[in-house]
Each structure stands twice: as C-alpha cells, then as structure tokens.
mmCIF file of C-alpha atoms in Angstrom:
data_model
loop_
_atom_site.group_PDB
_atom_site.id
_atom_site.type_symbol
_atom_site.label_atom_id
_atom_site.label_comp_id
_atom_site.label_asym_id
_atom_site.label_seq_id
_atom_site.Cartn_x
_atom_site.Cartn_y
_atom_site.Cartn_z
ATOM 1 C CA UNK Y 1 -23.668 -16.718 19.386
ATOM 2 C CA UNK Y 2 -20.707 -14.661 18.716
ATOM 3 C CA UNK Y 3 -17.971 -14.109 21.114
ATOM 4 C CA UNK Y 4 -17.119 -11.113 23.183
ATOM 5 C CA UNK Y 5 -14.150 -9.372 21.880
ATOM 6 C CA UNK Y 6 -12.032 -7.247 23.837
ATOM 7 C CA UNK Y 7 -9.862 -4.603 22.821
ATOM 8 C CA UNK Y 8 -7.993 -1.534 24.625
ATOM 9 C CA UNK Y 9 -9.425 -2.815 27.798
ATOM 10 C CA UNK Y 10 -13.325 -2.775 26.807
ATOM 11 C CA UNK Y 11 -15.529 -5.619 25.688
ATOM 12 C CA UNK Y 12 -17.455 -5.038 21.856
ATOM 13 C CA UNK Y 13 -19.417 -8.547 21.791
ATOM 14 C CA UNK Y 14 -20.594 -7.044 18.311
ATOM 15 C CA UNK Y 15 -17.292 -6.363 16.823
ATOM 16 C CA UNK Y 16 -16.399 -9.698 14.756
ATOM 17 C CA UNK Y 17 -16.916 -8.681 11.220
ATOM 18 C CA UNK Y 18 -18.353 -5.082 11.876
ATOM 19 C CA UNK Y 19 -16.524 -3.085 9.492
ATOM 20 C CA UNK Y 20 -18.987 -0.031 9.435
ATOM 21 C CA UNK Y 21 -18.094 2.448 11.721
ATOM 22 C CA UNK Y 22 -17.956 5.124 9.177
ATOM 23 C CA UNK Y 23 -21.802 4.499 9.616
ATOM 24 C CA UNK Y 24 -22.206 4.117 13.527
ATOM 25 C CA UNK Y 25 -19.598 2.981 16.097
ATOM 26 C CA UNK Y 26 -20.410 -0.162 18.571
ATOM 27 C CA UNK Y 27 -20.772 0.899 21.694
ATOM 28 C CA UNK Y 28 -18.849 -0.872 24.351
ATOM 29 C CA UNK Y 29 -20.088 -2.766 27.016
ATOM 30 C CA UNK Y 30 -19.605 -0.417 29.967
ATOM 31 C CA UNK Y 31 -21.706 2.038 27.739
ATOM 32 C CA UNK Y 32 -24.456 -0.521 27.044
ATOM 33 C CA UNK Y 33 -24.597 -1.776 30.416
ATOM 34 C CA UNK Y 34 -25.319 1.391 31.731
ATOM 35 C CA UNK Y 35 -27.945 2.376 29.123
ATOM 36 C CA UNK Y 36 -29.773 -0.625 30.120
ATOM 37 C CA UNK Y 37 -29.448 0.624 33.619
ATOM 38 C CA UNK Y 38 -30.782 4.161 32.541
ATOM 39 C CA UNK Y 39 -33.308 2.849 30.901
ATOM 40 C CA UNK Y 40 -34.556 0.647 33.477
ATOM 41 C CA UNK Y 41 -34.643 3.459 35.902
ATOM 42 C CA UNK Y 42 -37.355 5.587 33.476
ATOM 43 C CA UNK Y 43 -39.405 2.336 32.993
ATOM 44 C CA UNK Y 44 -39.561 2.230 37.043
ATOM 45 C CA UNK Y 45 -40.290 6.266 37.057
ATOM 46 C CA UNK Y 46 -36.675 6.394 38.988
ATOM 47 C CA UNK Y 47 -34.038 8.315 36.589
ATOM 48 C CA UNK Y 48 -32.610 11.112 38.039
ATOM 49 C CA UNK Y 49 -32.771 13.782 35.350
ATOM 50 C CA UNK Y 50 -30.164 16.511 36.674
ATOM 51 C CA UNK Y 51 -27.409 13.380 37.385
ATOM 52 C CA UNK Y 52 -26.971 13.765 33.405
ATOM 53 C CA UNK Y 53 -25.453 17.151 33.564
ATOM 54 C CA UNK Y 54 -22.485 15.244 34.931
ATOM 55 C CA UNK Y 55 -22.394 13.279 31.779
ATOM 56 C CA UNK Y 56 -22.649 16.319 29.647
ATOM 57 C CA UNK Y 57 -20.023 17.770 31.430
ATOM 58 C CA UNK Y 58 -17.544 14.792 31.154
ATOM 59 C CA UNK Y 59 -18.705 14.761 27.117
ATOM 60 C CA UNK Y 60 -17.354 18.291 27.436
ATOM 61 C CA UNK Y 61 -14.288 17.745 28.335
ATOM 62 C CA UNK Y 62 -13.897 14.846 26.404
ATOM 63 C CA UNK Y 63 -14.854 16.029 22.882
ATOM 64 C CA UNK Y 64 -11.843 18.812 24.214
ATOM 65 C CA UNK Y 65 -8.917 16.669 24.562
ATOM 66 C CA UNK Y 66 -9.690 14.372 21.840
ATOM 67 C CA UNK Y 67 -9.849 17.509 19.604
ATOM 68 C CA UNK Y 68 -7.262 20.060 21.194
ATOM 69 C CA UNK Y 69 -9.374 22.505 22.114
ATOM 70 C CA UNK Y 70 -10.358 23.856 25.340
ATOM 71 C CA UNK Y 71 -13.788 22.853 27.187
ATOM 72 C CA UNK Y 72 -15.343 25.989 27.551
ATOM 73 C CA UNK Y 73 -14.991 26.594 23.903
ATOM 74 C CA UNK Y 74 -16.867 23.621 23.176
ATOM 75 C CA UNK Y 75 -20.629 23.462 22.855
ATOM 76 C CA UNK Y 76 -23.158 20.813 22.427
ATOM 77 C CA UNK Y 77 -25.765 20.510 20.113
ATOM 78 C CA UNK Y 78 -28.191 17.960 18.556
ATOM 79 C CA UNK Y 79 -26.158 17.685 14.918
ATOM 80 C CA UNK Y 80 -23.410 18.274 12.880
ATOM 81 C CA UNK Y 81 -25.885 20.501 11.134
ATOM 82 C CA UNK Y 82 -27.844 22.263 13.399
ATOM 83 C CA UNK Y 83 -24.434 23.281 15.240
ATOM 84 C CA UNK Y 84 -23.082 24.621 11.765
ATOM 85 C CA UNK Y 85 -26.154 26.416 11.211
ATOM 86 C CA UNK Y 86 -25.351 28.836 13.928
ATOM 87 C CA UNK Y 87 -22.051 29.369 12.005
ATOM 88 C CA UNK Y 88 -23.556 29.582 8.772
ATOM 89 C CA UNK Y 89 -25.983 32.145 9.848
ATOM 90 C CA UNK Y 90 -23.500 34.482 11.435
ATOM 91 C CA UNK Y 91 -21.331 34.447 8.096
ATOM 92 C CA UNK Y 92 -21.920 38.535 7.178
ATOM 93 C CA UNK Y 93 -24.085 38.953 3.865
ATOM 94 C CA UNK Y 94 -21.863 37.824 0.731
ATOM 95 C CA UNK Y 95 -19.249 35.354 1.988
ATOM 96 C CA UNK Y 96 -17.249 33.767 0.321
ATOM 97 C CA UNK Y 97 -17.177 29.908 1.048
ATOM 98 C CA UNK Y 98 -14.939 26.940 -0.112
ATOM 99 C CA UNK Y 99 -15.091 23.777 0.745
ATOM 100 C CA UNK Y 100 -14.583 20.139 -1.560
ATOM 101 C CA UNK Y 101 -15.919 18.522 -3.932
ATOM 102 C CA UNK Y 102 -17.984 15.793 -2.809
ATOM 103 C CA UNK Y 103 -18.077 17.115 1.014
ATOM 104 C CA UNK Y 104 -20.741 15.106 3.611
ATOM 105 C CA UNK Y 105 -23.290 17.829 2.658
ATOM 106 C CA UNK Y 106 -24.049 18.290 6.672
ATOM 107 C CA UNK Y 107 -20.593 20.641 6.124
ATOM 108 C CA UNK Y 108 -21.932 22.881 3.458
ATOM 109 C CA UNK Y 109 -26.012 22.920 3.154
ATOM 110 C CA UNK Y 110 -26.161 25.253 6.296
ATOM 111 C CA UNK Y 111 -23.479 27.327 4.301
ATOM 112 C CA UNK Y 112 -25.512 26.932 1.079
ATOM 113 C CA UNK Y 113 -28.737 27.707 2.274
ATOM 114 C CA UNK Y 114 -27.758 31.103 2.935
ATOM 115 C CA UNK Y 115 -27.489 31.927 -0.694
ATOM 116 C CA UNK Y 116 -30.216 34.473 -0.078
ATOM 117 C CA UNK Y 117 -28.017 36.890 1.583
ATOM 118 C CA UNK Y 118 -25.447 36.449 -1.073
ATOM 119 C CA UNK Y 119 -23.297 33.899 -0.029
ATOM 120 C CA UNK Y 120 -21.443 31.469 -2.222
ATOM 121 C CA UNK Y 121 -19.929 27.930 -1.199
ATOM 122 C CA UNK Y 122 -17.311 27.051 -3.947
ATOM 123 C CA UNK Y 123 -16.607 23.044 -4.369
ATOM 124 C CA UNK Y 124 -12.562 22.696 -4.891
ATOM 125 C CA UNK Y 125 -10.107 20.097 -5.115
ATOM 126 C CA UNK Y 126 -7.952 18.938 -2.122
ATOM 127 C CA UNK Y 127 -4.839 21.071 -3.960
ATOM 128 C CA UNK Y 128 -7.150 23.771 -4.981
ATOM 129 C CA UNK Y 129 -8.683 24.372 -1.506
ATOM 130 C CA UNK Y 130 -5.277 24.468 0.160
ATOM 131 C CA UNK Y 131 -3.592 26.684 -2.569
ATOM 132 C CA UNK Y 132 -6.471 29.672 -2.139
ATOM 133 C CA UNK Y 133 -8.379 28.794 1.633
ATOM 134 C CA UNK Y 134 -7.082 32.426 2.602
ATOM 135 C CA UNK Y 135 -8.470 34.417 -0.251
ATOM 136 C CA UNK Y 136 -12.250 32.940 1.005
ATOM 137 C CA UNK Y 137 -14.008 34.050 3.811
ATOM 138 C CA UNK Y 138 -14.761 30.794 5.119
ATOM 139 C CA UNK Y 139 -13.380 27.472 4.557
ATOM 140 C CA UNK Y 140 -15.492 24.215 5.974
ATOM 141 C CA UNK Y 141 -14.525 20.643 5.115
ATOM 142 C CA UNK Y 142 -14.134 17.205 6.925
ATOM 143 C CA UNK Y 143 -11.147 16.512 8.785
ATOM 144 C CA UNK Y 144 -11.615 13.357 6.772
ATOM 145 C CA UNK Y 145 -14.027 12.907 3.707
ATOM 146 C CA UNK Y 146 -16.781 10.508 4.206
ATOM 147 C CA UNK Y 147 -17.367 8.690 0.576
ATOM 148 C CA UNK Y 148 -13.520 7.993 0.482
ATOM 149 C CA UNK Y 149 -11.578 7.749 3.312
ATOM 150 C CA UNK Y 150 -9.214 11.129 1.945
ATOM 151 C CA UNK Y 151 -7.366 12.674 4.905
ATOM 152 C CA UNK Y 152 -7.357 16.324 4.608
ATOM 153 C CA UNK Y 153 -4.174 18.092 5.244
ATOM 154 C CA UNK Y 154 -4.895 19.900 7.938
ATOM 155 C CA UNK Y 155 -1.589 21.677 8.648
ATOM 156 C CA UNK Y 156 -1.196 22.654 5.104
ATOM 157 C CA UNK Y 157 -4.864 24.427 6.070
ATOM 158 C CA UNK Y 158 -3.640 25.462 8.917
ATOM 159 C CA UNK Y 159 -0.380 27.215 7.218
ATOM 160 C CA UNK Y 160 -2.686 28.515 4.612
ATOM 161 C CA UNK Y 161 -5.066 30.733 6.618
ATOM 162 C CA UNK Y 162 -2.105 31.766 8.826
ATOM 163 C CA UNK Y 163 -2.843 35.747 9.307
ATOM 164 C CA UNK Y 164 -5.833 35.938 6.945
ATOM 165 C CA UNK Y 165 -9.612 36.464 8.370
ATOM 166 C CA UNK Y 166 -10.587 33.160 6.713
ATOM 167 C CA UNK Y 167 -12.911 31.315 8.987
ATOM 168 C CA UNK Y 168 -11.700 27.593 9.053
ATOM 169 C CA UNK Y 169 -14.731 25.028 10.031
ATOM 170 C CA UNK Y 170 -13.677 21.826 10.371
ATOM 171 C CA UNK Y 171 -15.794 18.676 10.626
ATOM 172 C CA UNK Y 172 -13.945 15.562 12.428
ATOM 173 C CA UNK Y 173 -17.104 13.711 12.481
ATOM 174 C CA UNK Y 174 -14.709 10.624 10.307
ATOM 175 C CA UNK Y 175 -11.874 11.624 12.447
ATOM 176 C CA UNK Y 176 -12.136 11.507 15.957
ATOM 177 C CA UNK Y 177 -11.722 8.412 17.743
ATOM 178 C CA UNK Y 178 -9.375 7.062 15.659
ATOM 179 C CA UNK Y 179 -7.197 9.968 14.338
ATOM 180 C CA UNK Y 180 -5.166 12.077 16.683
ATOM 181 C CA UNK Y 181 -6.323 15.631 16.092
ATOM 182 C CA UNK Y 182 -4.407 19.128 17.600
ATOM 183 C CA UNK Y 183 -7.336 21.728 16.047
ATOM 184 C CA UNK Y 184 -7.193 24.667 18.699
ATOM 185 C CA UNK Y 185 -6.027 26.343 16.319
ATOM 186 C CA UNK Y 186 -9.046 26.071 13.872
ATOM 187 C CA UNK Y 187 -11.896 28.287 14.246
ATOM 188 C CA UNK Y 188 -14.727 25.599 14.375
ATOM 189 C CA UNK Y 189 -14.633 21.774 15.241
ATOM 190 C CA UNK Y 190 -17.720 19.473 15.399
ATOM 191 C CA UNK Y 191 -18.451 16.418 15.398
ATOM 192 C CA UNK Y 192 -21.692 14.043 16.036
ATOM 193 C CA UNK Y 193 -20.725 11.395 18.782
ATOM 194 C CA UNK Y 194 -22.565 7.988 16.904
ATOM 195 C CA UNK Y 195 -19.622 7.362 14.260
ATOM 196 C CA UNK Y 196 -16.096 7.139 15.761
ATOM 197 C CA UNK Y 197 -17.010 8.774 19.337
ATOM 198 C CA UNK Y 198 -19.150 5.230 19.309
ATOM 199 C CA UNK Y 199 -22.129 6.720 21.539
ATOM 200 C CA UNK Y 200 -25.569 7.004 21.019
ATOM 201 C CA UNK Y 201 -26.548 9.364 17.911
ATOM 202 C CA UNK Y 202 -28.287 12.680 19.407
ATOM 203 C CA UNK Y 203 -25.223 14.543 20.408
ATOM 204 C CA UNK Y 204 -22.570 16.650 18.934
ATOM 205 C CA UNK Y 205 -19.776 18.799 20.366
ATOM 206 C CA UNK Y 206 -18.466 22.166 18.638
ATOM 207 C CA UNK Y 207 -15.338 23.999 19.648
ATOM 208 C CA UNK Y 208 -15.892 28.146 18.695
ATOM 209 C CA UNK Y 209 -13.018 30.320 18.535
ATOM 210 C CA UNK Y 210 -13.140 33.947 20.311
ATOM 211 C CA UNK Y 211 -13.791 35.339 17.053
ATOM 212 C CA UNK Y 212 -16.214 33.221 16.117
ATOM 213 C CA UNK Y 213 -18.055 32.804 19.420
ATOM 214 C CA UNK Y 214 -18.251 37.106 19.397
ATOM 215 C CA UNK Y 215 -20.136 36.891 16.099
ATOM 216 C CA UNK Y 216 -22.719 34.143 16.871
ATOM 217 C CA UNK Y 217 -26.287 34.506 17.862
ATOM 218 C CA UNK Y 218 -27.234 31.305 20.365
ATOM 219 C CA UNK Y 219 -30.740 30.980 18.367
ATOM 220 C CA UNK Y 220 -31.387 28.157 19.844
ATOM 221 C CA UNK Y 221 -31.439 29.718 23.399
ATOM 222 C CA UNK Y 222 -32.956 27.720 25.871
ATOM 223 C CA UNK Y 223 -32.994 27.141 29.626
ATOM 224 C CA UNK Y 224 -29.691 24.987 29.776
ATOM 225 C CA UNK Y 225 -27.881 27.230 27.783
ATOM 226 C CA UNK Y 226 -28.499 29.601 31.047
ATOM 227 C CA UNK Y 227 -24.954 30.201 33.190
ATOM 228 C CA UNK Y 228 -27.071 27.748 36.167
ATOM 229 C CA UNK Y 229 -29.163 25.937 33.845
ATOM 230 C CA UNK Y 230 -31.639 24.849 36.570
ATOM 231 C CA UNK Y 231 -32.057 28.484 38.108
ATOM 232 C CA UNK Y 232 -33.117 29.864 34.520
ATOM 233 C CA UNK Y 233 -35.918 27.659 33.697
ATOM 234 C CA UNK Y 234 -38.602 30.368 34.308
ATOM 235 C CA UNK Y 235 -39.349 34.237 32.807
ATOM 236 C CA UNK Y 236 -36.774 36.731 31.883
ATOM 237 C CA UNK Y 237 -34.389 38.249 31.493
ATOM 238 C CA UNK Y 238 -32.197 36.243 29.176
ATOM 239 C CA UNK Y 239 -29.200 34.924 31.289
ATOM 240 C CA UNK Y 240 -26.775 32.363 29.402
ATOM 241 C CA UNK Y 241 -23.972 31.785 30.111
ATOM 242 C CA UNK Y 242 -20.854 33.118 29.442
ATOM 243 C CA UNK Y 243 -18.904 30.760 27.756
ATOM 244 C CA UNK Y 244 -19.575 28.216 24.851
ATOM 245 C CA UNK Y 245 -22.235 26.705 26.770
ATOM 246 C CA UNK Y 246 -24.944 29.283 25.800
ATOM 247 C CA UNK Y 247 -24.592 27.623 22.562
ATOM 248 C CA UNK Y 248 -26.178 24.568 24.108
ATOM 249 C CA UNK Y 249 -29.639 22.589 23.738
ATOM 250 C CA UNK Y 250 -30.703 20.993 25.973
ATOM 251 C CA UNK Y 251 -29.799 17.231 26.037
ATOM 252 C CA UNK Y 252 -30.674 14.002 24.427
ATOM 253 C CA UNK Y 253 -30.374 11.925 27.458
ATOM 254 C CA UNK Y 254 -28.885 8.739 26.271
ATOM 255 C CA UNK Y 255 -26.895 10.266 23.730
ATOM 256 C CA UNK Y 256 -25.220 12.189 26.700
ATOM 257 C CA UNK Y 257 -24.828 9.296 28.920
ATOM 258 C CA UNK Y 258 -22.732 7.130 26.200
ATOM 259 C CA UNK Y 259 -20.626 10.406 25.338
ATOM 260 C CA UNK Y 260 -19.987 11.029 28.863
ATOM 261 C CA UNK Y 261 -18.881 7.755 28.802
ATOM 262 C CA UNK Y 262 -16.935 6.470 25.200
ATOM 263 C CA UNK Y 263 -14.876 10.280 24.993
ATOM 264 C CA UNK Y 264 -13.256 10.546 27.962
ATOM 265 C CA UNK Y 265 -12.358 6.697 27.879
ATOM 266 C CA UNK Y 266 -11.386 7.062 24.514
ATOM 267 C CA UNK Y 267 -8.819 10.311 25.154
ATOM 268 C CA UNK Y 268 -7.691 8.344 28.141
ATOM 269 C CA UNK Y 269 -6.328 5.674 25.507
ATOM 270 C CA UNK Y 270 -2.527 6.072 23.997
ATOM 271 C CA UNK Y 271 -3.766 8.330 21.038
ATOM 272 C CA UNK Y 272 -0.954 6.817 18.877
ATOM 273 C CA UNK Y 273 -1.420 2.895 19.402
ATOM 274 C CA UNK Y 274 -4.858 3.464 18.641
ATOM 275 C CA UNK Y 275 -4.351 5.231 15.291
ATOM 276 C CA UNK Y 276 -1.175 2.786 14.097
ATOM 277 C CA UNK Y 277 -3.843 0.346 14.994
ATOM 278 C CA UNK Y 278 -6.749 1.420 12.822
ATOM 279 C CA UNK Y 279 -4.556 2.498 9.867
ATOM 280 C CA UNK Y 280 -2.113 -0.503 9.729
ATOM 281 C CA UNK Y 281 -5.417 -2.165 9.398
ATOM 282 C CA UNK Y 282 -6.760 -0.820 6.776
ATOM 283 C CA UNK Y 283 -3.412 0.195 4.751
ATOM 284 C CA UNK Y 284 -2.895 -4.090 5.087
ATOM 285 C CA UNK Y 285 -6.175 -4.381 3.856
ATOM 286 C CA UNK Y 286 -5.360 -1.580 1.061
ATOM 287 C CA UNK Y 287 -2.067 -3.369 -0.471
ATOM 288 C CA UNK Y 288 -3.983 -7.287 -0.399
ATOM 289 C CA UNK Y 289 -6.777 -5.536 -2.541
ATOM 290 C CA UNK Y 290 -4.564 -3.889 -4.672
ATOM 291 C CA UNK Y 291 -5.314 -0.119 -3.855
ATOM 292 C CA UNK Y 292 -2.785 2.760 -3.360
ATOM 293 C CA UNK Y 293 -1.789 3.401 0.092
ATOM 294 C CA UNK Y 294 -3.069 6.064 2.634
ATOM 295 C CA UNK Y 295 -3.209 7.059 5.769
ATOM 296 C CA UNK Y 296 -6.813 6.764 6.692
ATOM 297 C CA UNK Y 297 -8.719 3.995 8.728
ATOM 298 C CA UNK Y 298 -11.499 3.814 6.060
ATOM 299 C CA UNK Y 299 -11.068 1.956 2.747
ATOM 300 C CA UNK Y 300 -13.189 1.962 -0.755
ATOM 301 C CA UNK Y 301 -13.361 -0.336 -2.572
ATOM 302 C CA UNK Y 302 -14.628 0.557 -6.413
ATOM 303 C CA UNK Y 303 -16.956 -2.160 -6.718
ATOM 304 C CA UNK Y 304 -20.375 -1.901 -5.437
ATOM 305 C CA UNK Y 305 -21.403 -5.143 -6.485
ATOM 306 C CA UNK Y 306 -19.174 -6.637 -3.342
ATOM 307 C CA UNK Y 307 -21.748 -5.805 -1.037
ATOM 308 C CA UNK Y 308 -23.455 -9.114 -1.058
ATOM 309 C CA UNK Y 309 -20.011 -11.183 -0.974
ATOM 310 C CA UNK Y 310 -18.960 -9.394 2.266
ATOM 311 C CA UNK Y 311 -22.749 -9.779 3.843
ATOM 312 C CA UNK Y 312 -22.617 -13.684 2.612
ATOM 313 C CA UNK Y 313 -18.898 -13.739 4.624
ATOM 314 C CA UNK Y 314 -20.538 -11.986 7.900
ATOM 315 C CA UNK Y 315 -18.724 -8.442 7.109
ATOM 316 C CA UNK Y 316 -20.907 -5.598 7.516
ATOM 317 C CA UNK Y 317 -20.196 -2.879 5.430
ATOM 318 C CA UNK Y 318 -21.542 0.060 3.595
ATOM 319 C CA UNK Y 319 -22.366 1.575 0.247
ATOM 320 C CA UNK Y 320 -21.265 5.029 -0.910
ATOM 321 C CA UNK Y 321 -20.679 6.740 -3.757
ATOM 322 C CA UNK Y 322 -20.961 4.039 -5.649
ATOM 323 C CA UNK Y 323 -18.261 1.787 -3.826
ATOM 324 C CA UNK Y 324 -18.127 -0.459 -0.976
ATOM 325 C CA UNK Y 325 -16.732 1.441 2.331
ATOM 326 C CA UNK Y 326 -14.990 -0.053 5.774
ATOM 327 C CA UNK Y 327 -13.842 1.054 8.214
ATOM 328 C CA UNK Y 328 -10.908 -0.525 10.833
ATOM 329 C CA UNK Y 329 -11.539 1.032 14.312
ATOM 330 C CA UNK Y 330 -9.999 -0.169 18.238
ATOM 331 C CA UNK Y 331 -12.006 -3.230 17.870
ATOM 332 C CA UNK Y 332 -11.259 -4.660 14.506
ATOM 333 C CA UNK Y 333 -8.660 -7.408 14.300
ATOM 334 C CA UNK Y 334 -6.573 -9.087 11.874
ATOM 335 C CA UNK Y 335 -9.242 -11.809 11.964
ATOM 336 C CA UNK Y 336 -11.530 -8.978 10.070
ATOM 337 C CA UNK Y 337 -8.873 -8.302 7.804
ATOM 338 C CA UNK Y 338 -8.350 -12.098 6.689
ATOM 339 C CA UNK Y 339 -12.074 -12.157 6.101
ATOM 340 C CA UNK Y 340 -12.380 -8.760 4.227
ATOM 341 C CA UNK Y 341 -9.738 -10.118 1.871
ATOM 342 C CA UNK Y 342 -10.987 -13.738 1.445
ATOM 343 C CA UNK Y 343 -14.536 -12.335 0.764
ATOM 344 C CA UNK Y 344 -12.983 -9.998 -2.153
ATOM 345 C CA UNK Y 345 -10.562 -12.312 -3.750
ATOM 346 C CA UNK Y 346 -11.588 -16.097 -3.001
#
C-alpha cells in the first residue's frame, strides 16, 4: 500500500509517482475526508443542501485571490466552455478574434462557433499574437498552453492591449495552483477547478470586467443566479443579482465542496515557495532529459512511445500531441523526479 505523503501541510496518500495533474489534480485528504462525509449524509437522506452556498462562497473568494481579481467579479459556472460561451456570444457581429496555434480548443470553439454572425478566430504564434493582440477585437488564450507546457507572456499581453478595446480572455485552467497570477487587469479569467485547483471536476470560476460584464446576457439565468438565491426560486419577475453572480448556475455539489475547500487553502499557501517548488521540479527534470529550459511546471517529452516505460516504473502520465506530458505540482518530490529520469534513461 503506498504511503501517505505530505506536503505544504496536507496529506496526498496518492501522490508517489502521480505526475498528471495537467489531467486532474489529487485531492487532499481534508477534501476527501469530507466528501466521504457529504456523501454519507445523502446516502442517510441528511445533507443539508443550502450549507453549500457557504462553499460556493469560499470558492468565490478563492478563485479571486489566487487570480487577482475581485470576488464579485467572479462567477461560477459548470465549464471552461460553457462560461466562455457567454463571452463568445456577446462578441458584436464580425469580431475579430486571435488566439494560438494549437490552443485547448475549450478557449476558442465558443469563439468559433459564432462564425455565423461573422466572426473570425485567427490561430497566431506566441510572437505574432503579442506583436498585433490590439489590432483584434478579442484576444483568448491559456495563461499556459496545455499540449506543451509554454507560458504565455502575460505582461507583454497586458502592455499590448494597453488603451485599445481589445477584449483579453484568458484561460488559467494550466495555471492556477501552481503559478502566481496578478490578472485584474485582464478582461476575462476562467478556469475549471479539477486540474491545478485539485477539486472535484463540475466547477469553474470566471472573473468579468465592467466592460465585459455590461455587454453579457446571463443566458443561463436561473434561480441562484437571483440577488437571494433562495427567495427567487418561484414566478417572475426576473431578479438576479447585481454583481457577477447572475452569471451563475446553479451548483454541482461536490465540485463546490472541494473548491470551497482546495482554493482558499491553496491562496493561503506562500504563492512563491509553491511555484519555485513546482518549476525547479520540472526545469531539474528538463536539463537530466536533455530539453531546453522553461519556466513552466509541465514538461514534454517528444517521445510517445515512453508511455509504457513510465507506467512499468509506477509514473502516471499523459499523452498529448503526440508526446508524453507531466506535470510537478505541491506534492511531487524529488523522489518523482529520480524516477521520471531513471524510467527515461536507464
């Protein structure tokens, strides 16, 4: 049976070998403890349903420090995707999109899939995108890419769309958790809460500038997007509230719970030690396999035949894009490293 492992002052008894939370995040034991508690309490017909709007409140303000934007700015949502689309659908007729070449396509389909109105989503390179982000309407990429690790530079963004009406949508899905992020400034944020965030998949959190937020149509609206959401359950008239939180759906329980849980705990943490943590891992792990340095806690290595060599050495690991990905969070230790390495080039 493997042993517990404890890091940053919570227990991950899952955590020796797990390089793969680029896919999903392990959730630590306070957070499965009380999800076995939770779920206990529906078998017995005991769960107190309004006690999670605590949760989705603590969420809240969670996903907001972590990201640098304020909590009533921030709504939640069921999916990268089905937070964007409410973006994507308020772009006027004929945008003008960029984004890059190879972006997680939960970014850029909602964009794309208004090409009947006339919009266009352009696919640029990293230098590309920051050279010309102002002459586009909107810009939408990950914070950091998905298939490869690549940080984007977000202040060079930032600097770019300085005094332009470019919308900037930014996805720290890869990101947060890890990475210390300051995007108030940025239009958008989002990001789904499974990965990184290392709760239950089911929720995501996106920050909406004024501008934005005046533009968008909650078509989602529902009874706890209401200002009280348990006085505007019944008949009309519509009453939402009046910040971000008319934005809302309603919530996936669980996935609540563990991000009421894993964000705040995690933007309690010294946002620095955790990042040199992550990235000295993985840049280590870059210069014993040969590959150029960076500044991202996920690695890929150009070999997708290494799967089974890592799975035969206990790492787990993913495929994408036609290379082997990992990815060093809190929990990962040198001992993860050494066996990474050994499993590569023994």
């Amino acid at each position: 049976m493997t042993s517990a492992r404890w890091a940053f002052g919570a227990e991950f008894p899952g955590a020796d070998g797990f390089l793969n939370s680029p896919t999903y995040g392990l959730p630590p034991t306070f957070v499965s403890e009380a999800l076995h508690d939770h779920l206990a309490a529906w078998q017995a017909g005991t769960m107190d349903v309004p006690a999670f709007d605590e949760w989705v409140r603590r969420g809240r303000a969670g996903y907001a420090a972590l990201t640098g934007t304020p909590a009533e700015t921030v709504a939640m949502g069921g999916s990268v995707s089905a937070l964007l689309a409410l973006v994507a659908a308020a772009v006027p007729d004929g945008s003008r999109v960029a984004t890059l070449a190879g972006e997680f396509t939960s970014t850029t389909f909602p964009f794309a899939a208004q090409d009947r109105r006339g919009v266009t989503v352009t696919e640029l390179a990293p230098a590309e995108l920051l050279a010309t982000a102002g002459q586009y309407d909107v810009v939408t990429a990950s914070v950091v890419q998905s298939a490869s690790g690549t940080v984007l530079d977000v202040d060079a963004l930032r600097s770019a769309v300085a005094g332009t009406g470019t919308w900037t949508v930014l996805d720290a899905t890869q990101a947060a958790g890890w990475k210390r992020l300051d995007l108030g400034w940025a239009d958008v944020t989002v990001a789904a809460v499974y990965k990184w965030l290392l709760a239950p998949r089911g929720t995501a959190w996106m920050s909406v500038s004024d501008r934005v937020a005046a533009t968008l149509t909650p078509h989602a609206a529902n009874w706890y997007a209401g200002e009280d959401p348990w006085s505007s359950i019944y008949g009309l008239p519509l009453r939402l509230a009046a910040d971000a939180r008319r934005f809302d759906t309603s919530p996936a329980w669980f996935g609540a719970l563990g991000s009421g849980l894993t964000l705040p705990w995690l933007a309690s943490l010294d946002a620095a030690a955790v990042e040199a943590h992550c990235v000295g891992l993985a840049d280590r792990a870059r210069a014993a396999l040969g590959l150029p340095p960076s500044d991202s806690a996920i690695v890929t290595i150009p070999t997708a035949d290494a799967s089974e060599r890592l799975r035969d050495n206990g790492i787990r690991a993913a495929v994408r894009a036609g290379a082997v990905r990992v990815g060093f969070h809190l929990y990962n230790t040198e001992d993860d490293l050494d066996r990474l390495v050994d499993a590569l080039t023994g």
